[in-house]
mmCIF file of C-alpha atoms in Angstrom:
data_model
loop_
_atom_site.group_PDB
_atom_site.id
_atom_site.type_symbol
_atom_site.label_atom_id
_atom_site.label_comp_id
_atom_site.label_asym_id
_atom_site.label_seq_id
_atom_site.Cartn_x
_atom_site.Cartn_y
_atom_site.Cartn_z
ATOM 1 C CA MET A 1 -101.955 0.495 61.795
ATOM 2 C CA THR A 2 -102.552 4.091 62.887
ATOM 3 C CA GLY A 3 -103.682 7.249 61.694
ATOM 4 C CA ARG A 4 -102.824 8.473 58.253
ATOM 5 C CA TYR A 5 -101.389 5.205 56.816
ATOM 6 C CA ARG A 6 -104.596 3.304 57.490
ATOM 7 C CA ARG A 7 -106.603 6.177 56.065
ATOM 8 C CA ALA A 8 -104.137 6.545 52.764
ATOM 9 C CA GLN A 9 -104.154 2.662 52.399
ATOM 10 C CA GLY A 10 -107.942 2.703 51.923
ATOM 11 C CA ARG A 11 -107.895 5.230 49.073
ATOM 12 C CA ARG A 12 -106.590 4.460 45.511
ATOM 13 C CA ALA A 13 -105.455 6.721 42.798
ATOM 14 C CA PRO A 14 -107.487 6.348 39.774
ATOM 15 C CA ALA A 15 -106.132 4.268 37.064
ATOM 16 C CA PRO A 16 -104.943 6.027 34.141
ATOM 17 C CA GLU A 17 -106.864 6.044 31.084
ATOM 18 C CA THR A 18 -104.828 4.253 28.296
ATOM 19 C CA GLU A 19 -107.576 3.059 26.096
ATOM 20 C CA GLY A 20 -108.937 5.084 23.123
ATOM 21 C CA ASP A 21 -107.898 8.393 21.766
ATOM 22 C CA ASP A 22 -109.002 10.308 24.687
ATOM 23 C CA ALA A 23 -105.832 9.873 26.635
ATOM 24 C CA ALA A 24 -103.693 13.016 26.963
ATOM 25 C CA PRO A 25 -100.507 13.042 25.419
ATOM 26 C CA ARG A 26 -97.586 13.572 27.894
ATOM 27 C CA THR A 27 -95.457 16.886 27.222
ATOM 28 C CA PRO A 28 -91.754 16.152 26.981
ATOM 29 C CA ARG A 29 -89.520 17.717 29.629
ATOM 30 C CA ARG A 30 -87.582 20.346 28.457
ATOM 31 C CA PRO A 31 -83.960 19.791 28.941
ATOM 32 C CA PRO A 32 -82.377 21.748 32.048
ATOM 33 C CA THR A 33 -80.711 24.965 31.367
ATOM 34 C CA PRO A 34 -77.151 25.297 32.058
ATOM 35 C CA GLU A 35 -77.736 27.097 35.367
ATOM 36 C CA GLU A 36 -79.999 24.315 36.618
ATOM 37 C CA GLN A 37 -77.417 21.671 35.357
ATOM 38 C CA ARG A 38 -74.697 23.767 37.396
ATOM 39 C CA ASP A 39 -76.902 24.067 40.448
ATOM 40 C CA ALA A 40 -77.866 20.442 40.578
ATOM 41 C CA LEU A 41 -74.056 19.522 40.180
ATOM 42 C CA LEU A 42 -73.215 21.958 42.997
ATOM 43 C CA ALA A 43 -75.793 20.604 45.268
ATOM 44 C CA TYR A 44 -74.683 16.988 44.704
ATOM 45 C CA ALA A 45 -71.090 18.069 45.422
ATOM 46 C CA PHE A 46 -72.076 19.596 48.650
ATOM 47 C CA ARG A 47 -73.867 16.475 49.633
ATOM 48 C CA ALA A 48 -71.309 14.235 48.886
ATOM 49 C CA LEU A 49 -68.635 16.361 50.792
ATOM 50 C CA GLY A 50 -71.231 16.341 53.703
ATOM 51 C CA GLN A 51 -71.002 12.779 53.895
ATOM 52 C CA ARG A 52 -67.075 12.478 54.008
ATOM 53 C CA ALA A 53 -63.980 14.525 53.309
ATOM 54 C CA LEU A 54 -63.341 13.861 49.623
ATOM 55 C CA SER A 55 -59.859 14.572 48.019
ATOM 56 C CA ALA A 56 -60.399 16.659 44.619
ATOM 57 C CA GLN A 57 -59.496 13.669 42.531
ATOM 58 C CA GLU A 58 -62.433 11.578 44.278
ATOM 59 C CA LEU A 59 -64.722 14.391 44.026
ATOM 60 C CA ARG A 60 -64.055 15.154 40.438
ATOM 61 C CA ALA A 61 -64.678 11.265 39.829
ATOM 62 C CA ARG A 62 -68.009 11.538 41.453
ATOM 63 C CA LEU A 63 -68.969 14.706 39.387
ATOM 64 C CA GLU A 64 -67.715 12.979 36.194
ATOM 65 C CA LYS A 65 -70.390 10.150 36.896
ATOM 66 C CA ARG A 66 -73.139 12.926 36.947
ATOM 67 C CA SER A 67 -72.054 15.243 34.032
ATOM 68 C CA ASP A 68 -70.536 14.544 30.840
ATOM 69 C CA ASP A 69 -69.546 18.279 30.683
ATOM 70 C CA PRO A 70 -65.698 18.432 31.618
ATOM 71 C CA GLU A 71 -65.902 22.113 31.919
ATOM 72 C CA LEU A 72 -68.788 22.207 34.044
ATOM 73 C CA VAL A 73 -67.221 19.584 36.512
ATOM 74 C CA ALA A 74 -64.005 21.827 36.732
ATOM 75 C CA LEU A 75 -66.387 24.756 37.324
ATOM 76 C CA VAL A 76 -67.989 23.227 40.218
ATOM 77 C CA LEU A 77 -65.022 21.558 41.565
ATOM 78 C CA ALA A 78 -63.186 24.956 41.785
ATOM 79 C CA ARG A 79 -66.351 26.580 43.324
ATOM 80 C CA VAL A 80 -66.279 24.202 46.170
ATOM 81 C CA GLN A 81 -62.734 24.627 46.622
ATOM 82 C CA GLU A 82 -62.960 28.276 46.268
ATOM 83 C CA LEU A 83 -65.720 28.261 49.171
ATOM 84 C CA GLY A 84 -63.412 25.810 51.308
ATOM 85 C CA TYR A 85 -65.637 22.592 51.259
ATOM 86 C CA GLN A 86 -63.035 20.878 49.563
ATOM 87 C CA ASP A 87 -59.210 21.130 50.485
ATOM 88 C CA ASP A 88 -56.598 18.274 49.807
ATOM 89 C CA THR A 89 -54.577 19.506 52.739
ATOM 90 C CA GLN A 90 -57.310 19.041 55.171
ATOM 91 C CA VAL A 91 -57.818 15.658 53.821
ATOM 92 C CA ALA A 92 -54.335 14.679 54.444
ATOM 93 C CA ARG A 93 -54.492 16.190 57.980
ATOM 94 C CA ALA A 94 -57.607 13.997 58.837
ATOM 95 C CA GLU A 95 -56.115 10.797 57.536
ATOM 96 C CA ASN A 96 -52.532 11.523 59.230
ATOM 97 C CA THR A 97 -54.238 12.130 62.706
ATOM 98 C CA ARG A 98 -56.084 8.588 62.694
ATOM 99 C CA ARG A 99 -55.070 6.804 65.513
ATOM 100 C CA GLY A 100 -54.012 3.246 65.152
ATOM 101 C CA VAL A 101 -52.566 3.280 61.706
ATOM 102 C CA GLY A 102 -48.776 3.871 60.728
ATOM 103 C CA ALA A 103 -47.110 6.137 58.371
ATOM 104 C CA MET A 104 -47.038 3.442 55.527
ATOM 105 C CA ARG A 105 -50.819 2.851 55.772
ATOM 106 C CA VAL A 106 -51.261 6.710 55.652
ATOM 107 C CA ARG A 107 -49.153 6.906 52.593
ATOM 108 C CA GLN A 108 -50.629 4.303 50.974
ATOM 109 C CA THR A 109 -54.333 5.629 51.829
ATOM 110 C CA LEU A 110 -53.391 9.201 50.586
ATOM 111 C CA LYS A 111 -51.632 7.802 47.331
ATOM 112 C CA ARG A 112 -54.806 5.795 46.483
ATOM 113 C CA ARG A 113 -57.047 9.053 47.143
ATOM 114 C CA GLY A 114 -55.195 10.759 44.498
ATOM 115 C CA LEU A 115 -53.226 13.406 46.493
ATOM 116 C CA ASP A 116 -49.839 14.986 45.502
ATOM 117 C CA ASP A 117 -46.687 13.221 46.442
ATOM 118 C CA ASP A 118 -45.306 16.676 47.896
ATOM 119 C CA LEU A 119 -48.208 16.980 50.241
ATOM 120 C CA ILE A 120 -48.066 13.300 50.945
ATOM 121 C CA GLN A 121 -44.524 13.782 52.112
ATOM 122 C CA ASP A 122 -45.124 16.924 53.840
ATOM 123 C CA THR A 123 -47.954 15.209 55.857
ATOM 124 C CA LEU A 124 -45.785 12.280 56.826
ATOM 125 C CA GLN A 125 -42.894 14.500 58.294
ATOM 126 C CA THR A 126 -45.373 15.855 60.794
ATOM 127 C CA ARG A 127 -45.932 12.342 62.205
ATOM 128 C CA ASP A 128 -44.530 11.853 65.993
ATOM 129 C CA PRO A 129 -42.568 8.676 66.117
ATOM 130 C CA ALA A 130 -43.128 8.455 69.861
ATOM 131 C CA ARG A 131 -46.887 8.782 69.331
ATOM 132 C CA GLU A 132 -46.635 5.645 66.810
ATOM 133 C CA ALA A 133 -44.851 3.695 69.343
ATOM 134 C CA GLU A 134 -47.255 4.421 71.835
ATOM 135 C CA GLU A 135 -49.956 3.464 69.659
ATOM 136 C CA VAL A 136 -48.208 0.018 68.838
ATOM 137 C CA ALA A 137 -47.710 -0.589 72.490
ATOM 138 C CA ALA A 138 -51.527 0.267 73.153
ATOM 139 C CA LEU A 139 -52.538 -1.974 70.541
ATOM 140 C CA LEU A 140 -50.535 -4.850 71.527
ATOM 141 C CA GLU A 141 -51.957 -4.416 75.159
ATOM 142 C CA ARG A 142 -55.630 -4.410 73.868
ATOM 143 C CA ARG A 143 -55.027 -7.245 71.359
ATOM 144 C CA TRP A 144 -52.636 -9.419 72.858
ATOM 145 C CA SER A 145 -55.246 -11.983 74.203
ATOM 146 C CA SER A 146 -56.425 -12.728 70.687
ATOM 147 C CA PHE A 147 -52.952 -12.707 69.798
ATOM 148 C CA ALA A 148 -52.118 -15.730 72.408
ATOM 149 C CA ARG A 149 -54.741 -17.800 71.145
ATOM 150 C CA LYS A 150 -52.876 -18.323 68.066
ATOM 151 C CA ARG A 151 -49.991 -20.935 67.288
ATOM 152 C CA ASP A 152 -47.294 -17.933 66.956
ATOM 153 C CA PRO A 153 -48.705 -15.081 69.111
ATOM 154 C CA GLN A 154 -45.656 -12.816 68.115
ATOM 155 C CA ALA A 155 -46.003 -13.523 64.536
ATOM 156 C CA SER A 156 -49.602 -12.767 64.701
ATOM 157 C CA ALA A 157 -48.911 -9.462 66.374
ATOM 158 C CA PHE A 158 -46.375 -8.560 63.766
ATOM 159 C CA ALA A 159 -48.627 -9.478 60.838
ATOM 160 C CA PHE A 160 -51.634 -7.276 62.518
ATOM 161 C CA LEU A 161 -49.338 -4.470 63.281
ATOM 162 C CA ALA A 162 -47.690 -4.346 59.788
ATOM 163 C CA ARG A 163 -51.186 -4.630 58.060
ATOM 164 C CA ARG A 164 -51.746 -1.108 60.171
ATOM 165 C CA GLY A 165 -48.608 0.297 58.568
ATOM 166 C CA TYR A 166 -46.073 0.274 61.344
ATOM 167 C CA PRO A 167 -42.438 -0.563 60.246
ATOM 168 C CA GLY A 168 -40.944 -3.430 61.612
ATOM 169 C CA SER A 169 -38.468 -1.474 63.107
ATOM 170 C CA MET A 170 -41.004 -0.178 65.688
ATOM 171 C CA ILE A 171 -43.052 -3.542 65.901
ATOM 172 C CA TRP A 172 -40.378 -6.222 66.838
ATOM 173 C CA PRO A 173 -39.034 -3.772 69.846
ATOM 174 C CA ALA A 174 -42.576 -3.276 71.232
ATOM 175 C CA ILE A 175 -43.145 -6.861 71.077
ATOM 176 C CA ARG A 176 -40.261 -7.936 72.797
ATOM 177 C CA ALA A 177 -41.009 -5.382 75.673
ATOM 178 C CA PHE A 178 -44.388 -6.434 75.666
ATOM 179 C CA VAL A 179 -43.529 -10.060 75.938
ATOM 180 C CA ALA A 180 -40.596 -9.525 78.547
ATOM 181 C CA ASN A 181 -43.351 -7.328 80.417
ATOM 182 C CA GLN A 182 -45.450 -10.257 80.592
ATOM 183 C CA GLY A 183 -42.799 -12.676 81.952
ATOM 184 C CA GLU A 184 -42.558 -14.894 78.786
ATOM 185 C CA GLU A 185 -39.613 -15.557 76.929
ATOM 186 C CA PRO A 186 -39.493 -14.006 73.469
ATOM 187 C CA GLU A 187 -39.788 -16.767 70.834
ATOM 188 C CA TRP A 188 -38.048 -14.956 68.101
ATOM 189 C CA ASN A 189 -36.414 -11.428 68.208
ATOM 190 C CA GLY A 190 -36.749 -10.795 64.349
ATOM 191 C CA GLU A 191 -33.326 -9.430 63.884
ATOM 192 C CA GLU A 192 -32.580 -11.849 61.007
ATOM 193 C CA ASP A 193 -35.473 -10.313 58.966
ATOM 194 C CA GLU A 194 -34.109 -6.834 59.516
ATOM 195 C CA GLY A 195 -30.885 -7.040 57.628
#
């Protein structure tokens, strides 16, 4: 132990007197003013948005846990949006640019986070299918050694990529091309499943 901690450890605060009538009664705390409530909720909103980009629905849910006043929650939400700290378009754009996830996964995530269907559709229209195909090929290259240890490596690869949100119409051609480059014979081409 060093310095302050050792010195502070030796000192103890005097025990509060609880016996007898000499104990001073505690004064009740005054309730916070509406301005103090607003400022506290606004500070909480900034802290929450500083940790992670939140959709309006996510931020509203967090604010409602802190305040029973729906008008105050709406006021704080409007203020952070007015200042540019919360914007659903930015949330959608950030989710859409995540690497290693396909359009279906992005759609599910944005829907779960409470974004508007029109915004989700507009966001997904900006996706580049060529970039997604490159991501699938890169994921196969990077993860194939773990798939190869499975009983059915191609099915394992398909399941992994499907969970990532890539469509089967993109996964099977990528698997066939990867296996062909490896010099292996494809076990299944997946065409029966695409009917």
